[in-house]
GROMACS .gro file of C-alpha atoms in nm:
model
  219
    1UNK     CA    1  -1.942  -4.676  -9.255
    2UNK     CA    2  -1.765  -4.823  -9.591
    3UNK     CA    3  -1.399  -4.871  -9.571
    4UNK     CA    4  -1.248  -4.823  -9.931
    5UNK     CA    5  -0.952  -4.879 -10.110
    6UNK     CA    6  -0.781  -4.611 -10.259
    7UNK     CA    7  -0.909  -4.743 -10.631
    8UNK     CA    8  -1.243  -4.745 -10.509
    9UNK     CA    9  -1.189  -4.392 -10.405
   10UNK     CA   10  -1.074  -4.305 -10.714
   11UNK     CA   11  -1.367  -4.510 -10.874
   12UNK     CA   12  -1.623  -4.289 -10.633
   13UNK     CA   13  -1.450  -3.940 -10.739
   14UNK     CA   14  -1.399  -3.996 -11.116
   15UNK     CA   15  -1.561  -3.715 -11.281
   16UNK     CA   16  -1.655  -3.515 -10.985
   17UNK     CA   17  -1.574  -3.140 -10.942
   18UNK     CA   18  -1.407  -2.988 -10.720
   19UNK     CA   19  -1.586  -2.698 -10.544
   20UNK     CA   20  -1.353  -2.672 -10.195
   21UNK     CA   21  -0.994  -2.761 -10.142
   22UNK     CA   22  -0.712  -2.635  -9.897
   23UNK     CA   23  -0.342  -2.668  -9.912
   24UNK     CA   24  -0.432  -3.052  -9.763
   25UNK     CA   25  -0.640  -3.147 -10.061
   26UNK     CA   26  -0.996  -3.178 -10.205
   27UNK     CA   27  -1.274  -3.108  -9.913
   28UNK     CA   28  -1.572  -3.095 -10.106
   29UNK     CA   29  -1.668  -3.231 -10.433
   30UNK     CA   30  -1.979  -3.290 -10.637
   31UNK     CA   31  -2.002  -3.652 -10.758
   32UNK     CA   32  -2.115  -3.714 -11.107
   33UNK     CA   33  -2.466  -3.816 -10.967
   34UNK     CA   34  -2.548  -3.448 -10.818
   35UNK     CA   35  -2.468  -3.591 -10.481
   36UNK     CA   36  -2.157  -3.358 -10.238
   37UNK     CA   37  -1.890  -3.601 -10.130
   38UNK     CA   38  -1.720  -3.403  -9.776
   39UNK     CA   39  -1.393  -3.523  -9.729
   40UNK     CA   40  -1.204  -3.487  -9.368
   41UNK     CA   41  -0.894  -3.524  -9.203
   42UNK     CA   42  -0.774  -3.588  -8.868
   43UNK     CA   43  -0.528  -3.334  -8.775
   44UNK     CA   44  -0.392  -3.489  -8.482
   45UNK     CA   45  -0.266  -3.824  -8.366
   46UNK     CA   46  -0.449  -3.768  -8.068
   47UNK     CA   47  -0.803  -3.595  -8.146
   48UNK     CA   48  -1.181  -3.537  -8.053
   49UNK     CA   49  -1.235  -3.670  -8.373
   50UNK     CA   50  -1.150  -4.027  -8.246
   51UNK     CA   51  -1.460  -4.029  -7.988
   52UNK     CA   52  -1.661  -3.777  -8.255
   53UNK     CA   53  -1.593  -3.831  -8.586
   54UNK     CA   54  -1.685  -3.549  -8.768
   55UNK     CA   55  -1.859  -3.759  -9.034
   56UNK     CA   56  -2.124  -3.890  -8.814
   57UNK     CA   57  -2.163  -3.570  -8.648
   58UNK     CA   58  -2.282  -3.428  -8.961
   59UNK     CA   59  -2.517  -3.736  -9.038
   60UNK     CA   60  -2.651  -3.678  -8.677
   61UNK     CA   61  -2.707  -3.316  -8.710
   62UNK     CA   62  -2.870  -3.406  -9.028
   63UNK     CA   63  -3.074  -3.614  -8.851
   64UNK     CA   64  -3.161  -3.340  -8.566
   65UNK     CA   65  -3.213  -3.100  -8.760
   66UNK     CA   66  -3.460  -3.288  -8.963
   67UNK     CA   67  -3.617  -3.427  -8.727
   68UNK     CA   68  -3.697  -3.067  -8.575
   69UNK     CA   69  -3.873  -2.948  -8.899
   70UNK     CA   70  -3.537  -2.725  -9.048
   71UNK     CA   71  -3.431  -2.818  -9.401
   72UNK     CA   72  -3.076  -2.960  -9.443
   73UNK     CA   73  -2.880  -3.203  -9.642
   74UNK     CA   74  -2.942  -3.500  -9.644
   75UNK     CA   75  -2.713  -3.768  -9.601
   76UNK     CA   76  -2.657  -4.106  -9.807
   77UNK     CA   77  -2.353  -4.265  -9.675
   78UNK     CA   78  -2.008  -4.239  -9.485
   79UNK     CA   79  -1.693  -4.353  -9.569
   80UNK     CA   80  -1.344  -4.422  -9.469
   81UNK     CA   81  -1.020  -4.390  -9.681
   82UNK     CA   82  -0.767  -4.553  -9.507
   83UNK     CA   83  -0.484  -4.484  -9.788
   84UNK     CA   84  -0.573  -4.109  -9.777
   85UNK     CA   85  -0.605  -4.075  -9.442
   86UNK     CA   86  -0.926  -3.924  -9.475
   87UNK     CA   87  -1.304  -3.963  -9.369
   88UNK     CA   88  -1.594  -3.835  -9.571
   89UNK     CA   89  -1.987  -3.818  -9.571
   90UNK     CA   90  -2.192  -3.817  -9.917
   91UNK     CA   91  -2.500  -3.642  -9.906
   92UNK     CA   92  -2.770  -3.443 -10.133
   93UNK     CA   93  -2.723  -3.105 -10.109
   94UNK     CA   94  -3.004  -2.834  -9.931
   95UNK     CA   95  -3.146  -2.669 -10.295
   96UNK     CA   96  -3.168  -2.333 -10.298
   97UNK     CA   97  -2.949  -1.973 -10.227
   98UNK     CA   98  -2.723  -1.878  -9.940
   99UNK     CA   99  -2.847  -1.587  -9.796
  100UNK     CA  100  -2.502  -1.456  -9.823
  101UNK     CA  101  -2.555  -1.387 -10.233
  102UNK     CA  102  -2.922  -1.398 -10.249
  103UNK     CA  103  -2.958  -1.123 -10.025
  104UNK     CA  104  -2.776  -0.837 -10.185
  105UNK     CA  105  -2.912  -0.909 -10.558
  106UNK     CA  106  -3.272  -0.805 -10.419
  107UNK     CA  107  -3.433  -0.487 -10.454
  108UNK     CA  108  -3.414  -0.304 -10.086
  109UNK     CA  109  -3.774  -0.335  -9.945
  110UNK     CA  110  -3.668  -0.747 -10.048
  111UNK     CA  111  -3.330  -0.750  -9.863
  112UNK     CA  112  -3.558  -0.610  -9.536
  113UNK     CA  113  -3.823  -0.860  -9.584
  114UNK     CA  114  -3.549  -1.090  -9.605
  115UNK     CA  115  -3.390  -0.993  -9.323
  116UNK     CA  116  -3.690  -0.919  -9.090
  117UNK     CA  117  -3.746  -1.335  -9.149
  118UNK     CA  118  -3.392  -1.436  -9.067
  119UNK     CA  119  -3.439  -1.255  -8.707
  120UNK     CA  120  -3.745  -1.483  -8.690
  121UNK     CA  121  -3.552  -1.773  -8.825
  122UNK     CA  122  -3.283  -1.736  -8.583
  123UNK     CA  123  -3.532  -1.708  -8.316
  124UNK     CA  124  -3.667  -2.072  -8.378
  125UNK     CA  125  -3.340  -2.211  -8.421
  126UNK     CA  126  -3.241  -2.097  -8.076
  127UNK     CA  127  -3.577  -2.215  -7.956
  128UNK     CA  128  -3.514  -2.560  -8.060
  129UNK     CA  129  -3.203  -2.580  -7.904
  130UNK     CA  130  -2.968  -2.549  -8.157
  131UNK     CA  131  -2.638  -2.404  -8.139
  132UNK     CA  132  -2.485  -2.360  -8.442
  133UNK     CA  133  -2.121  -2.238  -8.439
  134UNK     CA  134  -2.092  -2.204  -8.827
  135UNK     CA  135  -2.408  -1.941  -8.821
  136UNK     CA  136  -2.352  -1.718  -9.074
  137UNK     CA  137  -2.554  -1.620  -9.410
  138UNK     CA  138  -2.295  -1.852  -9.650
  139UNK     CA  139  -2.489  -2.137  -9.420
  140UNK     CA  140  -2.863  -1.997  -9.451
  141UNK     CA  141  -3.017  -2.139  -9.721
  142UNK     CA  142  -3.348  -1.994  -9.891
  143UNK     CA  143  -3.480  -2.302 -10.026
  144UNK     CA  144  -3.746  -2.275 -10.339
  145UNK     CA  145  -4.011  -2.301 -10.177
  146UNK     CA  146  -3.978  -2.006  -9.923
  147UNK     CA  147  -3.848  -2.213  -9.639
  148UNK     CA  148  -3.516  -2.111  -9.457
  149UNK     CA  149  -3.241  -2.395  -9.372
  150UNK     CA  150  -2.866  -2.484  -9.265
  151UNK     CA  151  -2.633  -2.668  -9.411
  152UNK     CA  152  -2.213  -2.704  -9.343
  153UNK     CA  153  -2.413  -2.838  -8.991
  154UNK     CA  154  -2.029  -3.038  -8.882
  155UNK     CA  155  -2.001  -2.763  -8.583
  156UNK     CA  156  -2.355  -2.800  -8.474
  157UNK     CA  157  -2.501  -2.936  -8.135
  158UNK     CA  158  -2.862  -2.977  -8.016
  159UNK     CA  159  -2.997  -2.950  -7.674
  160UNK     CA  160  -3.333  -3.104  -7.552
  161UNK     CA  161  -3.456  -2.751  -7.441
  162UNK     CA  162  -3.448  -2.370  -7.539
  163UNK     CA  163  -3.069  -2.244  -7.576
  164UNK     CA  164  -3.019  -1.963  -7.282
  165UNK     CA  165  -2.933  -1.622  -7.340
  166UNK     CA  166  -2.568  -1.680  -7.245
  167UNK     CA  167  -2.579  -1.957  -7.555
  168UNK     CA  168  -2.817  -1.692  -7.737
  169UNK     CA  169  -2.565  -1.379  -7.714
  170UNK     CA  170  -2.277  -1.633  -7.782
  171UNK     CA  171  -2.386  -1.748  -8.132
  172UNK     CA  172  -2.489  -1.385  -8.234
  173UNK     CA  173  -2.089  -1.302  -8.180
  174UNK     CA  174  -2.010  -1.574  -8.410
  175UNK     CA  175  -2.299  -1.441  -8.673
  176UNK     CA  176  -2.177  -1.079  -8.672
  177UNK     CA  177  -1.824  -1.112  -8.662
  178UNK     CA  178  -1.855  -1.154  -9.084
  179UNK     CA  179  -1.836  -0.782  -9.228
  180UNK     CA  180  -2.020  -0.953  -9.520
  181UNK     CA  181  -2.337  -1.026  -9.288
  182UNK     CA  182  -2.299  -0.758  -9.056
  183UNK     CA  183  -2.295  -0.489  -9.331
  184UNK     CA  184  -2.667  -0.659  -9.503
  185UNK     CA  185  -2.785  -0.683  -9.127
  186UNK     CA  186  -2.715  -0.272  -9.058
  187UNK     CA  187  -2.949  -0.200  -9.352
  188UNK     CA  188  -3.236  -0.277  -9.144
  189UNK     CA  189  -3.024  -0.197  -8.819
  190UNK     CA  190  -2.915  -0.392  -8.565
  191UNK     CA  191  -3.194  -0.266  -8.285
  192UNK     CA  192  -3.458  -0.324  -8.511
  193UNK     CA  193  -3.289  -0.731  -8.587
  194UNK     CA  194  -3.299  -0.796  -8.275
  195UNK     CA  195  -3.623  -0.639  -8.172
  196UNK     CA  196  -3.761  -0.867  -8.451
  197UNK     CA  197  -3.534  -1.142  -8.304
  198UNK     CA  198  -3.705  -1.074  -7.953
  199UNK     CA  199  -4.024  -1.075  -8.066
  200UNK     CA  200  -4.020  -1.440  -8.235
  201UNK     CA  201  -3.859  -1.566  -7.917
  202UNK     CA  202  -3.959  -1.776  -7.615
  203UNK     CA  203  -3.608  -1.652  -7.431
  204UNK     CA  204  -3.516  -1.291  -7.532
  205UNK     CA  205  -3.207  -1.088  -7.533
  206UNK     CA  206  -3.109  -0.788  -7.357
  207UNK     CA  207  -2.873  -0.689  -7.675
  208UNK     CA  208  -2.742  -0.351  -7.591
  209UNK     CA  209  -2.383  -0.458  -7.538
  210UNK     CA  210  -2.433  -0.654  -7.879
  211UNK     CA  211  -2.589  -0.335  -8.042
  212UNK     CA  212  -2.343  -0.123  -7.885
  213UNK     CA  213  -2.017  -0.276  -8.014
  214UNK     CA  214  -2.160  -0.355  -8.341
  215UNK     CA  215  -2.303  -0.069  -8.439
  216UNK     CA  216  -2.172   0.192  -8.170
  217UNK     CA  217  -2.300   0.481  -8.397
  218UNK     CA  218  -2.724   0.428  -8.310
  219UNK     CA  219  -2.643   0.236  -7.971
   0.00000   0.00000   0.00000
């Protein structure tokens, strides 16, 4: 990791665009070579992020992830800012759309294709062992060449075998609790997702409950 100065911070970040910010300060920004700079803070004295830091958990999952054949970012370097009191990663950025605004600009038999190969997607990602709390369709990218990836990857773990249905059923709660994503998913029905989902998997799901609390009205 590179430990700089708050000029060479301010060297690193002149010119760059903002794209995400909180009432904290900048979190993302494009540098004026293309490249994302993620910028984080530690929010307590005493913190996980001490024994984790989330910087090298996202150049790990990068890693992972890479390393099991999904497209991701991927990562240049990692920094620290010891006069901000922040952290950061710079990487190269996953090309391609987020599911979350690609999706709806299709024509409908499109947005089912699209959808029938997220189920399958979803499937492998779970059959790699990957857990990804963050799973929603702002984080699915459709890259240009047809592939699907991840990125925002700071809340994901790997495991060296198939994630269990308990894991499985978990990460679907996270996915569907967006009204964004759950309303695309209902136009091709939640029974028929995760029949599709099932289908592409080593471990399936029994996904009533899912089905029923989600979409009570064709339970």
């Amino acid at each position: 990791m590179n430990a700089l100065d708050d000029s060479s911070y301010l060297s690193l970040v002149d010119g760059a665009q903002v794209i995400e910010r909180d009432p904290h300060g900048d979190k993302v920004l494009i540098l004026r070579d293309g490249s994302f700079l993620k910028l984080f803070r530690r929010k307590r004295l005493l913190s996980t992020a001490l024994l984790s830091p989330p910087e090298k958990r996202f150049q790990n999952n990068c890693q992972a992830l890479a390393t099991r054949g999904i497209p991701c970012p991927r990562t240049l370097q990692t920094y620290s800012f010891p006069d901000i009191e922040r952290t950061a990663v710079r990487y190269q950025p996953l090309p391609g759309e987020t599911l979350r605004s690609y999706i709806p600009l299709q024509a409908p038999e499109r947005q089912l294709e699209l959808l029938r190969e997220l189920a399958a997607f979803i499937a492998r990602v779970h059959d790699l062992g990957i857990y990804f709390r963050s799973l929603h369709l702002g984080n699915v990218i459709l890259t240009p060449s047809g592939e699907y990836g991840l990125i925002d990857l700071s809340d994901l773990r790997t495991r060296p075998t198939a994630l269990s249905r308990a894991l499985r059923k978990r990460n679907f709660k996270h996915l569907l609790r967006y009204k964004k994503d759950l309303a695309l998913i209902r136009k091709l029905g939640l029974a028929t997702f995760f029949e599709l989902y099932n289908k592409n998997a080593k471990t399936p799901l029994d996904s009533r409950d899912l089905i029923a609390e989600y979409e009570p009205s064709r339970a």
